[in-house]
Short mmCIF file of C-alpha atoms in Angstrom, two decimals:
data_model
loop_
_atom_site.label_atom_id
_atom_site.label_comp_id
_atom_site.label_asym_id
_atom_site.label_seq_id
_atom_site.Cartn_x
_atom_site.Cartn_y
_atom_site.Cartn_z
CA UNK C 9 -12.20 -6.87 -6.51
CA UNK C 10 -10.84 -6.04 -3.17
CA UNK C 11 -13.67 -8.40 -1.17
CA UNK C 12 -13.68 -11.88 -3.68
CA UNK C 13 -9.82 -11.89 -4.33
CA UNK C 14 -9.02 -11.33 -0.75
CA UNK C 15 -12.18 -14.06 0.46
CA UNK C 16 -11.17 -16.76 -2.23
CA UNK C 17 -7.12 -16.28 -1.63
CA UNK C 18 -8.05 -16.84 2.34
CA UNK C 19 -10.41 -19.68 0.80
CA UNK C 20 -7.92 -21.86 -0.90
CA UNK C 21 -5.69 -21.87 2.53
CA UNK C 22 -8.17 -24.64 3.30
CA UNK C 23 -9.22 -26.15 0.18
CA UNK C 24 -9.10 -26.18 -3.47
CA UNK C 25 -10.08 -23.38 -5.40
CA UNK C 26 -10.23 -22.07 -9.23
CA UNK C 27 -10.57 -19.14 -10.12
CA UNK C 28 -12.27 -18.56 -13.43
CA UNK C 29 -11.77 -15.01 -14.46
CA UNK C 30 -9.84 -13.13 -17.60
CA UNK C 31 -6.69 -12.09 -15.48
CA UNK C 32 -4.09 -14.23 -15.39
CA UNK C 33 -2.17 -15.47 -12.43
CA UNK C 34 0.83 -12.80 -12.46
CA UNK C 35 -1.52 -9.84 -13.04
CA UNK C 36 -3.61 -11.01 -9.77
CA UNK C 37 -0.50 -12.45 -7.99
CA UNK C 38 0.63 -8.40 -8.63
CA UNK C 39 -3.15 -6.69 -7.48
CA UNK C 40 -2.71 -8.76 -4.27
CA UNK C 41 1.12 -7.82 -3.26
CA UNK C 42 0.90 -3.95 -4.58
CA UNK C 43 -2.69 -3.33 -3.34
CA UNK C 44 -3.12 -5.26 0.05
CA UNK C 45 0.65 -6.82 0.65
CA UNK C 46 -0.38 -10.42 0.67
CA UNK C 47 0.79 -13.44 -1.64
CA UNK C 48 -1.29 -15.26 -3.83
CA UNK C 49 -2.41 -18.68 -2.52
CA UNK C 50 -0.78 -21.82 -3.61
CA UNK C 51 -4.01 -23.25 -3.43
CA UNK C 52 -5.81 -20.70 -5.60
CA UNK C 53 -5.30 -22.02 -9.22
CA UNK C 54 -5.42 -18.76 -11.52
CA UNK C 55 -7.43 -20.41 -14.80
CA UNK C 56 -7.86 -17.84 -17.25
CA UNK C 57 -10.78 -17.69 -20.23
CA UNK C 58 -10.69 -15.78 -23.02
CA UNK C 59 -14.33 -13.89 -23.43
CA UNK C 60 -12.85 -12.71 -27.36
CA UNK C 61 -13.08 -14.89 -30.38
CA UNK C 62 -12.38 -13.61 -33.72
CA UNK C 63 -12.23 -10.13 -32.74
CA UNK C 64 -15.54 -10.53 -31.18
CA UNK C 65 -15.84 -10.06 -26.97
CA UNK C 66 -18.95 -12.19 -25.09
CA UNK C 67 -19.27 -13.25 -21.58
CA UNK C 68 -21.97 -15.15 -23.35
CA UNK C 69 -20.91 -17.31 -25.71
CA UNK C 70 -17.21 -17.22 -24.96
CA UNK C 71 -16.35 -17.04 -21.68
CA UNK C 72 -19.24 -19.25 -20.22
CA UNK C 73 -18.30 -22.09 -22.74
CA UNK C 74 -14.51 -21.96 -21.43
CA UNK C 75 -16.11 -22.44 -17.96
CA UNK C 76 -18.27 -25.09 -19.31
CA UNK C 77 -15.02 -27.16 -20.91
CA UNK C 78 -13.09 -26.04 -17.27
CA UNK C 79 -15.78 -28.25 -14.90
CA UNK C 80 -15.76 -31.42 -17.57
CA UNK C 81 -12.13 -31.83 -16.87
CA UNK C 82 -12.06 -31.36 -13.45
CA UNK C 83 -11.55 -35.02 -11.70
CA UNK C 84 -13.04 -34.16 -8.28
CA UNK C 85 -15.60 -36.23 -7.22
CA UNK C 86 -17.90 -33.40 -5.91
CA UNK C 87 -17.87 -29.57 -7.47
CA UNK C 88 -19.68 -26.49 -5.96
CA UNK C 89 -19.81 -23.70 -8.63
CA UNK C 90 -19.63 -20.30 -6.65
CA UNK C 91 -20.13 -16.80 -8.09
CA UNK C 92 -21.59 -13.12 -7.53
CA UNK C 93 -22.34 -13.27 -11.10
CA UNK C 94 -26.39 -13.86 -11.81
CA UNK C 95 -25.95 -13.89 -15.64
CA UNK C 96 -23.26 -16.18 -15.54
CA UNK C 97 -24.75 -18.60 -13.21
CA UNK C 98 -28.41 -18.37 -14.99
CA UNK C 99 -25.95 -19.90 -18.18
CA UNK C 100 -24.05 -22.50 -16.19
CA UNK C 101 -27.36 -23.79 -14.76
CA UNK C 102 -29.15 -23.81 -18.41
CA UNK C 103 -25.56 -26.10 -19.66
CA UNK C 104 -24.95 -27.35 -16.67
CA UNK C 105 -27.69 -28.64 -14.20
CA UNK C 106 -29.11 -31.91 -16.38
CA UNK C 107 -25.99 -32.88 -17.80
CA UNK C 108 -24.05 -35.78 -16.20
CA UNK C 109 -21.82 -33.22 -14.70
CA UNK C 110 -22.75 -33.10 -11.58
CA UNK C 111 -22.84 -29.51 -10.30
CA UNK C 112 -23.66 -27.80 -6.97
CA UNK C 113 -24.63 -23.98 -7.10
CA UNK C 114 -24.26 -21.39 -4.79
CA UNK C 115 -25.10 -17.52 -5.11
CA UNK C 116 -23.68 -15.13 -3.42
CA UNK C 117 -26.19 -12.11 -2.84
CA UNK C 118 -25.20 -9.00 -1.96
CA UNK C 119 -28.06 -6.93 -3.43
CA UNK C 120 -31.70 -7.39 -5.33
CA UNK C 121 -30.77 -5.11 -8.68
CA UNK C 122 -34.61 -5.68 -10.01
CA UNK C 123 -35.36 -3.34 -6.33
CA UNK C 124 -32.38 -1.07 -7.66
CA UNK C 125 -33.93 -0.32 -11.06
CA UNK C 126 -37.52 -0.31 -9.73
CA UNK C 127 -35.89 2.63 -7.48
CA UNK C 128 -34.62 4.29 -10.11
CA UNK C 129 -37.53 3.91 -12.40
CA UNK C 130 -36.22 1.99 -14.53
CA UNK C 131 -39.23 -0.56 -14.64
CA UNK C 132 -37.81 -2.43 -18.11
CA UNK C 133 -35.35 -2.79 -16.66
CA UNK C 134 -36.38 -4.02 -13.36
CA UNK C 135 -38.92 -6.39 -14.72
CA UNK C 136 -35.84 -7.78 -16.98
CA UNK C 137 -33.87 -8.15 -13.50
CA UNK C 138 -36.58 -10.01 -11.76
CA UNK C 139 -36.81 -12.96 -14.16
CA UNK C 140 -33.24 -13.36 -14.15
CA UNK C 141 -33.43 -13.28 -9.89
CA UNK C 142 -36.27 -15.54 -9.89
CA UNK C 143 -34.99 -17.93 -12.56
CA UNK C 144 -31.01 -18.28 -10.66
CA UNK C 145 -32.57 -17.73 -7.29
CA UNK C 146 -35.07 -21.06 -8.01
CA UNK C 147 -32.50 -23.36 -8.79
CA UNK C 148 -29.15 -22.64 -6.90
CA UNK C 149 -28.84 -25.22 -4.51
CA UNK C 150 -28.09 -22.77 -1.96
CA UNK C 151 -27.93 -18.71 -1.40
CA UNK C 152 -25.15 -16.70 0.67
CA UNK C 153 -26.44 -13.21 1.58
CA UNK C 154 -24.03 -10.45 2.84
CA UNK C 155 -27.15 -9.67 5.53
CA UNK C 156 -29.98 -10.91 7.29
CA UNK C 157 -32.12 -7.86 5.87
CA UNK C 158 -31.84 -9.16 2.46
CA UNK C 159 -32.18 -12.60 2.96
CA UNK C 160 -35.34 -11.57 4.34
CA UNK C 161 -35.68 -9.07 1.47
CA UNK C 162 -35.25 -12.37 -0.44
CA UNK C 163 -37.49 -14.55 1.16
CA UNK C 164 -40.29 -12.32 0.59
CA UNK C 165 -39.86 -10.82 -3.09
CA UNK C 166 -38.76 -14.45 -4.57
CA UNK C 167 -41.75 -16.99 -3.11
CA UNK C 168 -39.61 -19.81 -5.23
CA UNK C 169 -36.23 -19.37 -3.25
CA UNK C 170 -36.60 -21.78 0.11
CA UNK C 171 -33.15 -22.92 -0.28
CA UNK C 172 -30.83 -22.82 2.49
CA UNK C 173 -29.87 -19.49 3.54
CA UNK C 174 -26.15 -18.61 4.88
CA UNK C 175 -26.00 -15.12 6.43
CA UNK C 176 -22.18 -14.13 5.55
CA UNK C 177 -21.28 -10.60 6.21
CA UNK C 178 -18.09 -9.36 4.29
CA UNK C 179 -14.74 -9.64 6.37
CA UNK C 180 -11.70 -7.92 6.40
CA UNK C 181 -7.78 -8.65 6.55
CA UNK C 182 -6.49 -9.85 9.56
CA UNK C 183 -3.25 -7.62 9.70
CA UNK C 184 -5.46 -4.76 10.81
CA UNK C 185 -5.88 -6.52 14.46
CA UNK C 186 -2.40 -5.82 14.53
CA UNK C 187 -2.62 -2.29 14.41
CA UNK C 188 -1.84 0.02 17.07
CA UNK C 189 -2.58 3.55 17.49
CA UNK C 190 0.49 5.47 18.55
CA UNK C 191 -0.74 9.11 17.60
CA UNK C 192 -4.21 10.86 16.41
CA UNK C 193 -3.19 13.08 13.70
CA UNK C 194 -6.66 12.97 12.79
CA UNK C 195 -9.67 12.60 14.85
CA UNK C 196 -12.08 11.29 11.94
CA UNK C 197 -11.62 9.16 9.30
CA UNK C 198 -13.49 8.18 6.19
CA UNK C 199 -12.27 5.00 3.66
CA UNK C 200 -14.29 3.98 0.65
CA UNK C 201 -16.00 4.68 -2.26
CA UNK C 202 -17.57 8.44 -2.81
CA UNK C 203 -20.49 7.43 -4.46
CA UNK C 204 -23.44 9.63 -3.10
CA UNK C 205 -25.15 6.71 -1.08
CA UNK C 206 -21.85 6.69 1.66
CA UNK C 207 -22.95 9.61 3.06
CA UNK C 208 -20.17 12.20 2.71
CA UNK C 209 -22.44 15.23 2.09
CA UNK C 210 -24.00 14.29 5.33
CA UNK C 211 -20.74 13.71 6.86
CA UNK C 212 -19.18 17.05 5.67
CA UNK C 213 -21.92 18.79 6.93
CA UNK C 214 -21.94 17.00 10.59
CA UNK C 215 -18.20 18.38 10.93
CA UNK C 216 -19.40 22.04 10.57
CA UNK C 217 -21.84 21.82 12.74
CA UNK C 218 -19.48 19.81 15.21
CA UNK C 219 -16.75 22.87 14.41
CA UNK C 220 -19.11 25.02 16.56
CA UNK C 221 -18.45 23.40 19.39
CA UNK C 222 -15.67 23.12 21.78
CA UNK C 223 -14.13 20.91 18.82
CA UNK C 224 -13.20 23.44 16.38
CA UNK C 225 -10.01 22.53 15.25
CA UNK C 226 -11.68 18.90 14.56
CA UNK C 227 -9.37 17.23 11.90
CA UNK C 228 -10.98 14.23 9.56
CA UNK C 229 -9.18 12.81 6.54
CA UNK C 230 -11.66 11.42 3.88
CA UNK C 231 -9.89 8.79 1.82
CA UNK C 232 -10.73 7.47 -1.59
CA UNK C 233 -11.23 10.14 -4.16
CA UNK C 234 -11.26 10.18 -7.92
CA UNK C 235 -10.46 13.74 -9.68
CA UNK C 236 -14.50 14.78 -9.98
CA UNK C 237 -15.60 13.50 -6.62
CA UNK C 238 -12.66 15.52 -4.69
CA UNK C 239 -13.61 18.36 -6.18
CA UNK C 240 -16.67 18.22 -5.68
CA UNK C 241 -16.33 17.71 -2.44
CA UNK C 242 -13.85 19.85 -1.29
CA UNK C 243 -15.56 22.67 -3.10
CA UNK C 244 -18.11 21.72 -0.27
CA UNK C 245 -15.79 21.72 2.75
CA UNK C 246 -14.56 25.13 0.90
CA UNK C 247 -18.10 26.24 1.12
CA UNK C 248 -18.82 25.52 4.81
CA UNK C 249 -15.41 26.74 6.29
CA UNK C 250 -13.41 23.58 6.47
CA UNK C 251 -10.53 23.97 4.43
CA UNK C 252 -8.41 22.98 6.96
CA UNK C 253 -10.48 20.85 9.11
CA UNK C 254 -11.16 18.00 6.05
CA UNK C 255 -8.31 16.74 4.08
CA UNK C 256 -9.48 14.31 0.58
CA UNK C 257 -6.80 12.21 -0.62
CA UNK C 258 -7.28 10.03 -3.41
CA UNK C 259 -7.67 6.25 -3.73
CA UNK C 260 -4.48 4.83 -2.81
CA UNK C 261 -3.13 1.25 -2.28
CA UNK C 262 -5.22 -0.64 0.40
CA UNK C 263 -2.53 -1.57 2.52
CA UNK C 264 -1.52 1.74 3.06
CA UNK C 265 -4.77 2.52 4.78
CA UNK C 266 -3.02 0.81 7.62
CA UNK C 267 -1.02 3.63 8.47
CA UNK C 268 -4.13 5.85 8.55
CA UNK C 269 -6.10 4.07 10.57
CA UNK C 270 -3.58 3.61 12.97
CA UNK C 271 -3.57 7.75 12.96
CA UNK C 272 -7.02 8.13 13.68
CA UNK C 273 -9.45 8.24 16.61
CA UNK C 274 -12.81 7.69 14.84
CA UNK C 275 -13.83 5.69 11.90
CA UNK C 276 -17.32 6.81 10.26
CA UNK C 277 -20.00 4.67 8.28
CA UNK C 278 -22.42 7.83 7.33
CA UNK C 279 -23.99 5.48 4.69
CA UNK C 280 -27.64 6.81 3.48
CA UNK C 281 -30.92 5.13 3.57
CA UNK C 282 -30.69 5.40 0.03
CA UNK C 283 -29.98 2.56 -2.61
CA UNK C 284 -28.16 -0.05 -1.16
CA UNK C 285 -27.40 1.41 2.06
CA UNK C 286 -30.62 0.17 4.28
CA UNK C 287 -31.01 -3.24 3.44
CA UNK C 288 -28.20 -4.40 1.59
CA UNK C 289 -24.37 -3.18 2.67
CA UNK C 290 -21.89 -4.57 4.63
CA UNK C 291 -19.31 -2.27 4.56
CA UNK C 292 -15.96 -3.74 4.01
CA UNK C 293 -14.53 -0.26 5.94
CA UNK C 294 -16.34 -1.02 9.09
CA UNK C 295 -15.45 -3.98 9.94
CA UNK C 296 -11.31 -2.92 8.76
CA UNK C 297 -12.19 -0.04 11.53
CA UNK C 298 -13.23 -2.47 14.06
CA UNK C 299 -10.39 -5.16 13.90
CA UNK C 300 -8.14 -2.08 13.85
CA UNK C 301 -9.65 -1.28 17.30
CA UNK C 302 -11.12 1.92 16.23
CA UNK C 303 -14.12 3.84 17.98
CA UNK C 304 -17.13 3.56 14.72
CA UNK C 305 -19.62 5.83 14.31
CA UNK C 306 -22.29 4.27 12.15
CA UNK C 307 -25.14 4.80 10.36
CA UNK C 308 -28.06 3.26 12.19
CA UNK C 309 -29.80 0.99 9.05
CA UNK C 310 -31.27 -2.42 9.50
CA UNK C 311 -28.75 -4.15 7.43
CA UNK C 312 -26.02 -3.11 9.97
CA UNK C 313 -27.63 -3.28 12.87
CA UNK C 314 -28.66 -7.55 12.22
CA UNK C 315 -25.04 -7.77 12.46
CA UNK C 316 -23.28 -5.01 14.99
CA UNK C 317 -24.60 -4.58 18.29
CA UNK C 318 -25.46 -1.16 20.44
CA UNK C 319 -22.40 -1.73 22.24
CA UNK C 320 -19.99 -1.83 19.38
CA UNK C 321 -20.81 1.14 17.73
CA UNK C 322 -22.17 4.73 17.85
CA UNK C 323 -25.33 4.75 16.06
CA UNK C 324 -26.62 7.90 14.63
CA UNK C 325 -29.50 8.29 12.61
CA UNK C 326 -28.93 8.02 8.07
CA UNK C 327 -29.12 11.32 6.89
CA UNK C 328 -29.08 13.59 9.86
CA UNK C 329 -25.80 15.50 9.99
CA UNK C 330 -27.29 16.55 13.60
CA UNK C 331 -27.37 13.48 14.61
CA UNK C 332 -24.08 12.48 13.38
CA UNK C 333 -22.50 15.82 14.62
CA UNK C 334 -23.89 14.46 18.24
CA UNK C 335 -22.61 10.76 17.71
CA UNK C 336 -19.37 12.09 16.38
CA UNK C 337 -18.99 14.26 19.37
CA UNK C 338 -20.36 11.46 21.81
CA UNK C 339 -17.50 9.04 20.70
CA UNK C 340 -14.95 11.70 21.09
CA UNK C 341 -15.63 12.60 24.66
CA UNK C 342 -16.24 8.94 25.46
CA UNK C 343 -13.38 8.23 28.32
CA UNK C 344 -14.62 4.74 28.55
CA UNK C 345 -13.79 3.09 25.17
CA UNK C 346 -11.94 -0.02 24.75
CA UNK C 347 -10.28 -1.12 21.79
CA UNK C 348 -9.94 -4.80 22.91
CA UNK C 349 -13.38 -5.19 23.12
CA UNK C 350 -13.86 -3.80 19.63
CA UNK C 351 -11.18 -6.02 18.16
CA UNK C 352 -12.44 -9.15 20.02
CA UNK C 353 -15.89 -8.86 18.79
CA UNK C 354 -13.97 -7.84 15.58
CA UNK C 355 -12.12 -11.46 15.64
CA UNK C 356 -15.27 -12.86 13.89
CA UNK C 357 -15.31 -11.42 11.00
CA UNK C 358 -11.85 -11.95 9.58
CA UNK C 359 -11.97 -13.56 5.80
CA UNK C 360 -10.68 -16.59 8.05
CA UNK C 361 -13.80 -17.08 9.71
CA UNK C 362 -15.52 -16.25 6.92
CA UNK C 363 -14.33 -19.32 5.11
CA UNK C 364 -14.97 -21.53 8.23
CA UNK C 365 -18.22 -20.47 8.07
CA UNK C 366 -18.83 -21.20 4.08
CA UNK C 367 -16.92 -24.52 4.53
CA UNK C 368 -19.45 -25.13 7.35
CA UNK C 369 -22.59 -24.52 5.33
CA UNK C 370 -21.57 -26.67 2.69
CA UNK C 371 -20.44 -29.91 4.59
#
């Protein structure tokens, strides 16, 4: 939610944009003010569709027929259909493509789910996934793709998808360019989900072996928490000794991750090479730390790496607190650092340029 409503409001600052969804226009005008402290486009018309008919809820019938009636009114001359959504763009092409309308379809990739289930075992499943992937992934007219790793990925596992290919990392407010680091109440810092693929076991157990060194009062703030996951967590910093080196809060409003950032020395990408994590992410977190003009320790995994250079970052290797412990400590002593350089390099990946760059691809 945080990454489309923030790309498309930034979006309609330079054209025209609809937003098909079940909100309406107060309830995301709301989201956007209370969770990131930005207004809602004037440009981004709010249309919302009913997926419930007679007590009855479907994407399926519902919802993708009030998108269907949406596109036949619209009066532009030229319309480019653009979603994250394979199930709903598999239906708009099937009503869509040889109808009079004329439609232009672009996907916007940020995983390969048949690979997910095939991981998980789930071959049914996975088989299910791949005809649905091959099927939108055939006859989009063009596919965005959060990383060069998985429009390779892409390329390879789909023989059917030549279409054009935009690489399009994810981007990140703006306002955090503007922040400015007046005090370190913490020296690490961790935003984003808890799900076991970021890394925080890892992460937890980097800091106790980093609290053996001349760092022992080491403070890190991990931020994001629901009830289960900061227990179980902090039941592990309990565990190791950290009680007070490692404080959890819970998920909080986005904009308010301003204020710790601008506390902190380090921001931390410990993402595994698990799931999604070596191919597919592009953390929205990293690049927040970067504009913010943060030092980043990172996970080093080949879907980061296509897009952040050696010089940027401090790599350490997925799944090695040792190595984290060592990249942690390396960015801490590091006398050298400068957070213009970070923020400059930064300056490219702002939901600003990340428009440019879609508006650019499809002119």
């Amino acid at each position: 939610m945080l990454s489309i409503i923030q790309f498309l409001n930034t979006l309609a600052n330079y054209i025209s944009v609809d937003l098909l969804c079940l909100d309406d226009k107060a309830t995301l005008s709301k989201f956007l003010q209370e969770n990131l402290g930005i207004k809602l486009s004037k440009n981004l018309n709010i249309i919302q569709i009913s997926n419930k008919r007679f007590g009855i809820k479907s994407n399926k019938f519902f919802f993708i027929k009030g998108t269907i009636n949406h596109l036949k009114n619209i009066k532009s001359e030229r319309i480019i259909l653009f979603t994250r959504d394979l199930k709903q763009m598999r239906l708009c092409i099937k009503k869509i493509k040889n109808s009079k309308r004329s439609v232009e379809f672009i996907f916007e990739a940020h995983q390969i789910l048949s690979k997910n289930y095939e991981r998980d075992n789930n071959i049914k499943q996975s088989s299910r996934m791949k005809k649905l992937e091959s099927f939108v992934f055939s006859n989009i007219d063009s596919l965005v793709c959060i990383t060069e790793t998985l429009s390779q990925d892409i390329n390879k596992s789909f023989v059917d998808c030549s279409k054009n290919h935009l690489i399009l990392p994810v981007g990140f407010n703006k306002k955090f360019l503007s922040t400015n680091h007046k005090n370190n109440k913490y020296d690490v810092l961790y935003a984003g989900n808890f799900s076991k693929w970021k890394g925080l076991d890892c992460l937890i157990e980097a800091i106790s072996l980093i609290k053996q060194t001349k760092y022992k009062d080491i403070s890190v703030v991990l931020i994001g928490a629901d009830k289960s996951s900061k227990k179980y967590y902090g039941d592990k910093s309990k565990s190791l000794g950290l009680d007070n080196n490692i404080e959890i809060l819970n998920r909080m409003e986005h904009k308010k991750i301003f204020q710790h950032l601008s506390e902190s020395k380090i921001g931390v990408v410990p993402t595994s090479s698990e799931g999604d994590g070596l191919l597919y992410t592009s953390p929205l977190k990293l690049y927040e730390y970067l504009g913010s003009g943060m030092k980043v320790v990172s996970s080093r995994l080949p879907s980061i790496e296509s897009s952040i250079p050696d010089d940027i970052v401090y790599y350490s290797d997925p799944d090695d607190p040792a190595s984290l412990a060592s990249s942690i400590i390396e960015a801490l002593d590091d006398k050298s650092f400068d957070p213009e350089k970070v923020k400059n390099f930064a300056r490219s990946f702002t939901w600003d340029i990340r428009a440019e760059r879609l508006l650019d691809f499809i002119s």
